[in-house]
PDB file of N, CA and C in Angstrom:
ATOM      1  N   UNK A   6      16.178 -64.921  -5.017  1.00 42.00           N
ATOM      2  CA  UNK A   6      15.233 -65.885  -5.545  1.00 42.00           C
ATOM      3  C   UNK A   6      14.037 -65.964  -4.598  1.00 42.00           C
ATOM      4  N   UNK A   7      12.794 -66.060  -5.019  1.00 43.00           N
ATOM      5  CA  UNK A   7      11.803 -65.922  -4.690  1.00 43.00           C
ATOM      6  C   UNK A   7      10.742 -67.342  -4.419  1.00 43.00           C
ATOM      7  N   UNK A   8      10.704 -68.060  -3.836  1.00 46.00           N
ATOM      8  CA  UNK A   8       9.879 -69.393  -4.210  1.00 46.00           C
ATOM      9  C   UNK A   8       8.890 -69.636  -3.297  1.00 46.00           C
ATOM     10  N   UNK A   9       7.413 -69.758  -3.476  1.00 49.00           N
ATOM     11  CA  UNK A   9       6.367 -69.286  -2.528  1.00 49.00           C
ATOM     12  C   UNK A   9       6.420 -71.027  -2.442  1.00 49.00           C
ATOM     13  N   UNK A  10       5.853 -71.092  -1.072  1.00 53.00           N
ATOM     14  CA  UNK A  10       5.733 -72.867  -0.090  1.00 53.00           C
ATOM     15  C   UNK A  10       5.121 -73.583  -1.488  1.00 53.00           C
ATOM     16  N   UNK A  11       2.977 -73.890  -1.154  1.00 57.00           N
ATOM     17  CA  UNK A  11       2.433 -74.293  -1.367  1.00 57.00           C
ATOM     18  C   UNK A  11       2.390 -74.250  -3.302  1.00 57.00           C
ATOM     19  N   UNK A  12       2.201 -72.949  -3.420  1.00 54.00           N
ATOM     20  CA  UNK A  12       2.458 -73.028  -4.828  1.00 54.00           C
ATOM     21  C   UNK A  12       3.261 -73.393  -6.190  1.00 54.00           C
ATOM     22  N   UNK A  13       4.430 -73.651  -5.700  1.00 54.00           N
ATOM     23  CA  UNK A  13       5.685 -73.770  -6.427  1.00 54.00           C
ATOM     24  C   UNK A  13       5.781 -72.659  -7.410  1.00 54.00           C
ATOM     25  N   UNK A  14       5.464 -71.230  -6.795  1.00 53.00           N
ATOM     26  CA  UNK A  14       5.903 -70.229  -8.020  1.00 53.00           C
ATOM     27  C   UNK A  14       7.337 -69.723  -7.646  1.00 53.00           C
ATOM     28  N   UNK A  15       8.158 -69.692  -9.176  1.00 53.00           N
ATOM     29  CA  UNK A  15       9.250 -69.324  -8.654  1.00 53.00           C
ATOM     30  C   UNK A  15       9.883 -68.300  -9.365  1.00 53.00           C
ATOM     31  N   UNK A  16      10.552 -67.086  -9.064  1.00 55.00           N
ATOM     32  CA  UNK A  16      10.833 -66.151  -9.813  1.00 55.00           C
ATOM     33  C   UNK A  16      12.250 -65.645  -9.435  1.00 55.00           C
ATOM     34  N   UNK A  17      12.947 -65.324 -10.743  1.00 59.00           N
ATOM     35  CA  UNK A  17      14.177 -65.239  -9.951  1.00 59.00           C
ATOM     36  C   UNK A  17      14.278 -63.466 -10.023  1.00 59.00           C
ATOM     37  N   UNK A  18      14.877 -63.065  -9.749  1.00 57.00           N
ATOM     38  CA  UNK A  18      14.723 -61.812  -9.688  1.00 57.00           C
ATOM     39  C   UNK A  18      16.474 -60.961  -9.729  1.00 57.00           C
ATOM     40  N   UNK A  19      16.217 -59.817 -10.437  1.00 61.00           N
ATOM     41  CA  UNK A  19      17.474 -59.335 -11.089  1.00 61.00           C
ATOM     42  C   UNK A  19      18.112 -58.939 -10.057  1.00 61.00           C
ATOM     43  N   UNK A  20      19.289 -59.054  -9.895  1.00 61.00           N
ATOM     44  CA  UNK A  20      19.952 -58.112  -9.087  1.00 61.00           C
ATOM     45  C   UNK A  20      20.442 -56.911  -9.730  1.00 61.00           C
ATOM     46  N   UNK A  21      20.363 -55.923  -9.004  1.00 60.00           N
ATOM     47  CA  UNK A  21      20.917 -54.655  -9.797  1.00 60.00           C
ATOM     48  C   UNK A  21      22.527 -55.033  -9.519  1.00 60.00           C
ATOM     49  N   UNK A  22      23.258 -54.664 -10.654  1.00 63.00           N
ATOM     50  CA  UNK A  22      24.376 -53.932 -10.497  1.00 63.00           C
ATOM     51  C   UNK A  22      24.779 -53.125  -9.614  1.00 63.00           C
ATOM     52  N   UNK A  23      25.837 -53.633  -8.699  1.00 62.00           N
ATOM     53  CA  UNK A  23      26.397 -52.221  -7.362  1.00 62.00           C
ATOM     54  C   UNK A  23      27.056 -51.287  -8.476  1.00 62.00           C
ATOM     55  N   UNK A  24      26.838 -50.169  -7.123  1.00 59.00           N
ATOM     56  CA  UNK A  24      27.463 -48.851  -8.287  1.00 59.00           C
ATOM     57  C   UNK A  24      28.665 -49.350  -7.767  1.00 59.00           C
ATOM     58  N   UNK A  25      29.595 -48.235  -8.859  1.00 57.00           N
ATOM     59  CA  UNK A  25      31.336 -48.256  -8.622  1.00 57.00           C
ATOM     60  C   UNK A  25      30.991 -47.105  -8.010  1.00 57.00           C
ATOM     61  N   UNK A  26      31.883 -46.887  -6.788  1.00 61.00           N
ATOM     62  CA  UNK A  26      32.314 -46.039  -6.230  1.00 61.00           C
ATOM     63  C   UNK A  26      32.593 -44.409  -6.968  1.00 61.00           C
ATOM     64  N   UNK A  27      33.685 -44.715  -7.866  1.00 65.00           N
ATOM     65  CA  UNK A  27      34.314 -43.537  -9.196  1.00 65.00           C
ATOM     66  C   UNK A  27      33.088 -42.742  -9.650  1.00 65.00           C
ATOM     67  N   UNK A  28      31.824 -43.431  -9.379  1.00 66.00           N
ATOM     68  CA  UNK A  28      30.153 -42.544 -10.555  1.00 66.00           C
ATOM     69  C   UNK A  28      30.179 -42.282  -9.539  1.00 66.00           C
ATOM     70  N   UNK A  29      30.324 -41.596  -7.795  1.00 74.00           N
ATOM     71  CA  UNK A  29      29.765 -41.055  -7.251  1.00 74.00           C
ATOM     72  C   UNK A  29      30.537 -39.312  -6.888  1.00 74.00           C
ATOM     73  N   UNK A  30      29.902 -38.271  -6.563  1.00 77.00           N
ATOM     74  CA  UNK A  30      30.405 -37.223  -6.273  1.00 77.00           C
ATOM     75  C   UNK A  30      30.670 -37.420  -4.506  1.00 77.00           C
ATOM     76  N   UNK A  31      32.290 -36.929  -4.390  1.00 83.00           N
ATOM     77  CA  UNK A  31      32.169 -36.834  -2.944  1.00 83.00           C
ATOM     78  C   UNK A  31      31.347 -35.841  -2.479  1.00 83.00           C
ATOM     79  N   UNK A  32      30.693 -35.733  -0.979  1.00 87.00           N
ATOM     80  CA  UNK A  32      30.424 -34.788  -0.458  1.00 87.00           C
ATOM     81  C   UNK A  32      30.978 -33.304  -0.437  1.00 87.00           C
ATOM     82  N   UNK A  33      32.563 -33.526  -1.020  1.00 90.00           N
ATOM     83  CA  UNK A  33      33.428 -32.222  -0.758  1.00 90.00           C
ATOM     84  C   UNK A  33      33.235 -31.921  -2.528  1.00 90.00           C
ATOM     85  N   UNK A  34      32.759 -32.581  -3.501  1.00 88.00           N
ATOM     86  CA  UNK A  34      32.874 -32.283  -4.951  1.00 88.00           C
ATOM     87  C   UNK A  34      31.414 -31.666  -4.728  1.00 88.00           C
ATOM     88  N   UNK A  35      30.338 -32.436  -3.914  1.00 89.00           N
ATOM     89  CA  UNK A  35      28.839 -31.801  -4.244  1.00 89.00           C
ATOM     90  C   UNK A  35      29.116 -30.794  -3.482  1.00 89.00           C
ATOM     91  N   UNK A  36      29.355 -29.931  -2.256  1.00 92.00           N
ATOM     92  CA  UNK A  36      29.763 -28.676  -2.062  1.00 92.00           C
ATOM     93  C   UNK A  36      30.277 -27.682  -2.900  1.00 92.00           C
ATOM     94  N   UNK A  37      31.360 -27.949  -3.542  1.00 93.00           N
ATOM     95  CA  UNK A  37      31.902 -26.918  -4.419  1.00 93.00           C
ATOM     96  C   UNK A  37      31.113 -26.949  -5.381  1.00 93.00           C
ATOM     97  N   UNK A  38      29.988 -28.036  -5.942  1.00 91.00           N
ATOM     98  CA  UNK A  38      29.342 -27.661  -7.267  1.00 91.00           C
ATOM     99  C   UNK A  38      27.944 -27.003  -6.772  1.00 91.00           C
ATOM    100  N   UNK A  39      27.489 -26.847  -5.199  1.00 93.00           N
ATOM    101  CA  UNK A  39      26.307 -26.238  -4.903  1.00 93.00           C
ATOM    102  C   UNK A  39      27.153 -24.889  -4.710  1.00 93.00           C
ATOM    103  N   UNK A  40      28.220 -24.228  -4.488  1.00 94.00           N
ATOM    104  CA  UNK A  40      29.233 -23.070  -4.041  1.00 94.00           C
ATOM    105  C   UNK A  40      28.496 -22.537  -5.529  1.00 94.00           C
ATOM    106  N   UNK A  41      29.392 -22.942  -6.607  1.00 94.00           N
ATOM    107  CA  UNK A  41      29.762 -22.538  -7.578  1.00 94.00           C
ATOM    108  C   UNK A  41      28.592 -21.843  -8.511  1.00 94.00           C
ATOM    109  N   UNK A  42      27.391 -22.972  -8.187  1.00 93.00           N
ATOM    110  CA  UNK A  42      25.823 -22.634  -8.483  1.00 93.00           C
ATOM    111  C   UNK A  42      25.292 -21.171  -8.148  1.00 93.00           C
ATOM    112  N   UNK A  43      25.723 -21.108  -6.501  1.00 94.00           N
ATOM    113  CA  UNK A  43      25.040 -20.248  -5.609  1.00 94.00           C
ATOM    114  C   UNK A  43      25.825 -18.637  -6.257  1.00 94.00           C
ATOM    115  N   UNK A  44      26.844 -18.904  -6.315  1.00 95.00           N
ATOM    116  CA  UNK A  44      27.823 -17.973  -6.900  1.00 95.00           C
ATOM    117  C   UNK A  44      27.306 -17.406  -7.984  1.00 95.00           C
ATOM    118  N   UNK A  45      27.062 -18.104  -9.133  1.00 95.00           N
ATOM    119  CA  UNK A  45      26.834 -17.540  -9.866  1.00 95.00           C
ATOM    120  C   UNK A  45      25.219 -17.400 -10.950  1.00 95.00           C
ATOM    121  N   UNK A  46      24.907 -17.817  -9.567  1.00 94.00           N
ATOM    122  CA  UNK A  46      23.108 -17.329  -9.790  1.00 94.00           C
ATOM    123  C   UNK A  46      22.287 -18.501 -10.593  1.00 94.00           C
ATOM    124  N   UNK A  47      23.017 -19.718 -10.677  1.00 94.00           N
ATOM    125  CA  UNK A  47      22.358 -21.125 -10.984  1.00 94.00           C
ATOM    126  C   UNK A  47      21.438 -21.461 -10.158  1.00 94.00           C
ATOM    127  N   UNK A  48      20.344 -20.848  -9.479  1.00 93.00           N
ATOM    128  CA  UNK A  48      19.611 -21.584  -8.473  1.00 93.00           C
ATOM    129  C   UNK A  48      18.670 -22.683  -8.624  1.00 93.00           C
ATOM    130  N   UNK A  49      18.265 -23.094 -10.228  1.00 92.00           N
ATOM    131  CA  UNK A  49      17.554 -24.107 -10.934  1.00 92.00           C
ATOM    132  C   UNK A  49      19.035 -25.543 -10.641  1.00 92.00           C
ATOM    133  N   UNK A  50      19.667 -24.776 -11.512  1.00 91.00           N
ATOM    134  CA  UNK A  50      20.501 -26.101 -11.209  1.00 91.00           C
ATOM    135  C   UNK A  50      21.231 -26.334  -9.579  1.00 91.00           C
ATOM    136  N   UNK A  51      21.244 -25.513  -8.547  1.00 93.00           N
ATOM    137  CA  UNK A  51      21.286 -25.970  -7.013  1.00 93.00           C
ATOM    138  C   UNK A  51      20.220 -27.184  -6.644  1.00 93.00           C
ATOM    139  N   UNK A  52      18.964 -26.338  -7.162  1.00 91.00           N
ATOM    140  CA  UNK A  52      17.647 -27.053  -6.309  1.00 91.00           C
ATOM    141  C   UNK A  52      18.128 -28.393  -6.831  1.00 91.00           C
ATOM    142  N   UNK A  53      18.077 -28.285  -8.303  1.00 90.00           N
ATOM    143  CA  UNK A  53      17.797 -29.964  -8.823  1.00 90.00           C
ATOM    144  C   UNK A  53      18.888 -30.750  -8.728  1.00 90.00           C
ATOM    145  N   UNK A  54      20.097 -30.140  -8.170  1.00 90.00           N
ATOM    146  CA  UNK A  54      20.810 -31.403  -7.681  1.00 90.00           C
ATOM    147  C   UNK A  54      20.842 -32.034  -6.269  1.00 90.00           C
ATOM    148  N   UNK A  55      20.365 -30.929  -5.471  1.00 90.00           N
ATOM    149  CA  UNK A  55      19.487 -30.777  -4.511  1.00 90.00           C
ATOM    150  C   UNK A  55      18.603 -31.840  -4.343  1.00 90.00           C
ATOM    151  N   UNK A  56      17.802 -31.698  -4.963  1.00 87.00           N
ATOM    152  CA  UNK A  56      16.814 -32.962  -4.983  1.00 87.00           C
ATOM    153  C   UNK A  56      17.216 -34.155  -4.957  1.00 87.00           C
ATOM    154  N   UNK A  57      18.495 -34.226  -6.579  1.00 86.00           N
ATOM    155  CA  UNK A  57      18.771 -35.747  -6.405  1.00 86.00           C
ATOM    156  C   UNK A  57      19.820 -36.136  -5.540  1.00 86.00           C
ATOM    157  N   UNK A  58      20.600 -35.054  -4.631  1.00 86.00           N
ATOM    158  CA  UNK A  58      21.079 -35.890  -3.443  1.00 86.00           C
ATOM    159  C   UNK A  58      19.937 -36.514  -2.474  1.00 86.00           C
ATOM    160  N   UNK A  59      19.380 -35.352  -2.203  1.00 85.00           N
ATOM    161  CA  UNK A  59      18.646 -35.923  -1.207  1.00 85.00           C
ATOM    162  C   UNK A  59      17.536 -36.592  -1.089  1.00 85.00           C
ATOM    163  N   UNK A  60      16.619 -37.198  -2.239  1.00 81.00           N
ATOM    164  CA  UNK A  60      15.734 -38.464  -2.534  1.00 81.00           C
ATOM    165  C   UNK A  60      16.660 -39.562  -3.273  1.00 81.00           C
ATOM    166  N   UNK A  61      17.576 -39.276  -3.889  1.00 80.00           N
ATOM    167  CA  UNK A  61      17.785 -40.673  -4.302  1.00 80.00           C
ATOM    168  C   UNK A  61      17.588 -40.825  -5.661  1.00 80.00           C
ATOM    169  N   UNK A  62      16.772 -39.971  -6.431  1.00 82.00           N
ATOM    170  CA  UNK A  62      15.728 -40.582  -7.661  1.00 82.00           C
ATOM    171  C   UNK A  62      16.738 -40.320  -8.686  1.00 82.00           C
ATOM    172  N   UNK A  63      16.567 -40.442  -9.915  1.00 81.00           N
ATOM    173  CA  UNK A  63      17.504 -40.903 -11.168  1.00 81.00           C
ATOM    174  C   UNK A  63      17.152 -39.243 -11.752  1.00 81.00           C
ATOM    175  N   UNK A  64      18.408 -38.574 -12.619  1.00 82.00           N
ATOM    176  CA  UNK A  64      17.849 -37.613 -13.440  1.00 82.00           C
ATOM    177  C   UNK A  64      16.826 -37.440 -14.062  1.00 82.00           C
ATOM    178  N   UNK A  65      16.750 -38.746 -15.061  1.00 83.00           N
ATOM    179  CA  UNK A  65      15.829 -38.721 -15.763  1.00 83.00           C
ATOM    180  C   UNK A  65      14.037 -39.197 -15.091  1.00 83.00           C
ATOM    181  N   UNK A  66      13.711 -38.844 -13.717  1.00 84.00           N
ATOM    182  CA  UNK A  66      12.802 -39.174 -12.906  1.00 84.00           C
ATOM    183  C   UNK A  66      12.080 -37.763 -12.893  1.00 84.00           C
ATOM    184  N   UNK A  67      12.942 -36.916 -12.700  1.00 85.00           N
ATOM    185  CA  UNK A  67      12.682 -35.543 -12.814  1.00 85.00           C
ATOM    186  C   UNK A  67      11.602 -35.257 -13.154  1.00 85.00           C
ATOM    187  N   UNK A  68      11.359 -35.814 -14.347  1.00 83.00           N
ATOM    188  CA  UNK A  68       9.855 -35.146 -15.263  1.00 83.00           C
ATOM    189  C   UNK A  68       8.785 -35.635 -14.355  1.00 83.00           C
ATOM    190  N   UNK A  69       8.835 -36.289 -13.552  1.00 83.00           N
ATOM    191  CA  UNK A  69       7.374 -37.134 -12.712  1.00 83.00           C
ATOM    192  C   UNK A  69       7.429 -36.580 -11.675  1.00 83.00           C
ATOM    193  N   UNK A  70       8.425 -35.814 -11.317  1.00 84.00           N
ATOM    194  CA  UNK A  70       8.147 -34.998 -10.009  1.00 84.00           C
ATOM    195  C   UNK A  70       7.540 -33.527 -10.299  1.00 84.00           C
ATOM    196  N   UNK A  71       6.304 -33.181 -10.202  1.00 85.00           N
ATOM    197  CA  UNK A  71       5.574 -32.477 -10.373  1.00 85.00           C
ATOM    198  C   UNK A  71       4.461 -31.723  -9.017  1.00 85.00           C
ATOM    199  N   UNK A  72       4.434 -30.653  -8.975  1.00 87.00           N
ATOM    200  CA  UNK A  72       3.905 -29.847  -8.029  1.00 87.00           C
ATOM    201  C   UNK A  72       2.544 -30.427  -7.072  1.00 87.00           C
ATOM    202  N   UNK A  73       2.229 -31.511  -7.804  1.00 88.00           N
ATOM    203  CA  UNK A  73       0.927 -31.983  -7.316  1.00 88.00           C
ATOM    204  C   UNK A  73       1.636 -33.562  -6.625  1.00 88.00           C
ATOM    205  N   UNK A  74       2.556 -33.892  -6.963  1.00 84.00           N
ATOM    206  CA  UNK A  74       3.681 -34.889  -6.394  1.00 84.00           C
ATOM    207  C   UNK A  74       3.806 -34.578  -5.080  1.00 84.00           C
ATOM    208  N   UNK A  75       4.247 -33.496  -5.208  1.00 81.00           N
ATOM    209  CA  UNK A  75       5.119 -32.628  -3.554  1.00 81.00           C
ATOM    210  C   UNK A  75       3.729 -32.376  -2.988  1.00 81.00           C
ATOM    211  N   UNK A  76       2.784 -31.715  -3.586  1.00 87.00           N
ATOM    212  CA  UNK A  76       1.767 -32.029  -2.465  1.00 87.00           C
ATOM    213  C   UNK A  76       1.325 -33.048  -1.571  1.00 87.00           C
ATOM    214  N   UNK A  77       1.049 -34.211  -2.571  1.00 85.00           N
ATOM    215  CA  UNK A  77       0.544 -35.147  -1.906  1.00 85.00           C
ATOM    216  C   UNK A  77       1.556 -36.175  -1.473  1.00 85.00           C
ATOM    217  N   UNK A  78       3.249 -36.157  -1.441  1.00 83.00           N
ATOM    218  CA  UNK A  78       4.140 -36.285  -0.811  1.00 83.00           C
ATOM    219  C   UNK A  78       4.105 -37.663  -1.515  1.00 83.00           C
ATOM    220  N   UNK A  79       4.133 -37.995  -2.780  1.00 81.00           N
ATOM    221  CA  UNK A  79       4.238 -39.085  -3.552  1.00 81.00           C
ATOM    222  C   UNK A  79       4.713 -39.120  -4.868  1.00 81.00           C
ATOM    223  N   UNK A  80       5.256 -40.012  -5.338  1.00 79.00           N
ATOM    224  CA  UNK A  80       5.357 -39.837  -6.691  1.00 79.00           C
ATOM    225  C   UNK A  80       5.635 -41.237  -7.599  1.00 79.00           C
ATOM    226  N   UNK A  81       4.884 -41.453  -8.234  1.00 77.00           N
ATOM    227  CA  UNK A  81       4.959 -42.590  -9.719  1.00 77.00           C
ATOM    228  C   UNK A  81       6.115 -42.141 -10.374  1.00 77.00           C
ATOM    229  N   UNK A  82       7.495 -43.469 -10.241  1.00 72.00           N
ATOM    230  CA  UNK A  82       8.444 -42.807 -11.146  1.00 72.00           C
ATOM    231  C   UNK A  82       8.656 -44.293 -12.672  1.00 72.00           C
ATOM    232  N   UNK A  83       8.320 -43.873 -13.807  1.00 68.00           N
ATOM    233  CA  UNK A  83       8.267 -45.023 -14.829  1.00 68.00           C
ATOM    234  C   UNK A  83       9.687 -44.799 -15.960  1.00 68.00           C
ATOM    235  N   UNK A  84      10.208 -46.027 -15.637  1.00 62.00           N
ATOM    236  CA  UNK A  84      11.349 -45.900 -16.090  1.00 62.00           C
ATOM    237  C   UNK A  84      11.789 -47.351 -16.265  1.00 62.00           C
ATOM    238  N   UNK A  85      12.652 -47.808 -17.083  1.00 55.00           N
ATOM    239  CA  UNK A  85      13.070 -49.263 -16.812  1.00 55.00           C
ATOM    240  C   UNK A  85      12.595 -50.355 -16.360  1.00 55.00           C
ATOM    241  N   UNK A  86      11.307 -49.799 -17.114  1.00 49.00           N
ATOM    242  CA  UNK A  86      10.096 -51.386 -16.902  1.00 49.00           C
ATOM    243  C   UNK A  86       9.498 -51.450 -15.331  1.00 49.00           C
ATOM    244  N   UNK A  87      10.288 -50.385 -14.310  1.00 47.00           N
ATOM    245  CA  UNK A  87       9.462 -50.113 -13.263  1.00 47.00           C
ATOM    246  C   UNK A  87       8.356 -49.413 -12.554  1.00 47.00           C
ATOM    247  N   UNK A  88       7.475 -49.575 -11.937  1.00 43.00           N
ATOM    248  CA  UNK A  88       6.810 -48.019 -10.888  1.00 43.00           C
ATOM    249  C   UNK A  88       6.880 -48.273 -10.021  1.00 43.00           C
TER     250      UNK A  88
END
């Protein structure tokens, strides 16, 4: 909850949902599925899971990460009423 002094504005603000544990891949499941990639010449699908271990961002964010993104080491992601 959010409530500024002088103004009395007050906003409550959502909490996200914690993840369950069960939606996550262990480290030893994301290995065997980057193995299995490398193996058999998936290197689109390595990178891009690739990515979303290591930023964080949602699948469906994907489309906003674009070559001119990685340049300028930023990115606008619009999704769920956020940016």
């Amino acid at each position: 909850i959010y409530m500024a002094n002088e103004d009395y504005f007050y906003e409550e603000f959502k909490k996200q949902r914690e993840a369950v544990p069960e939606n996550f891949l262990s480290n030893e499941d994301y290995e065997k599925l980057i193995t299995v990639a490398e193996l058999t010449g998936q290197t689109t699908i390595k990178n891009i899971m690739r990515v979303l271990k290591e930023t964080g961002i949602r699948y469906s964010s994907l489309k906003d990460l674009t070559v001119d993104s990685v340049k300028e080491g930023k990115m606008t992601c619009e999704g769920k009423r956020k940016i």
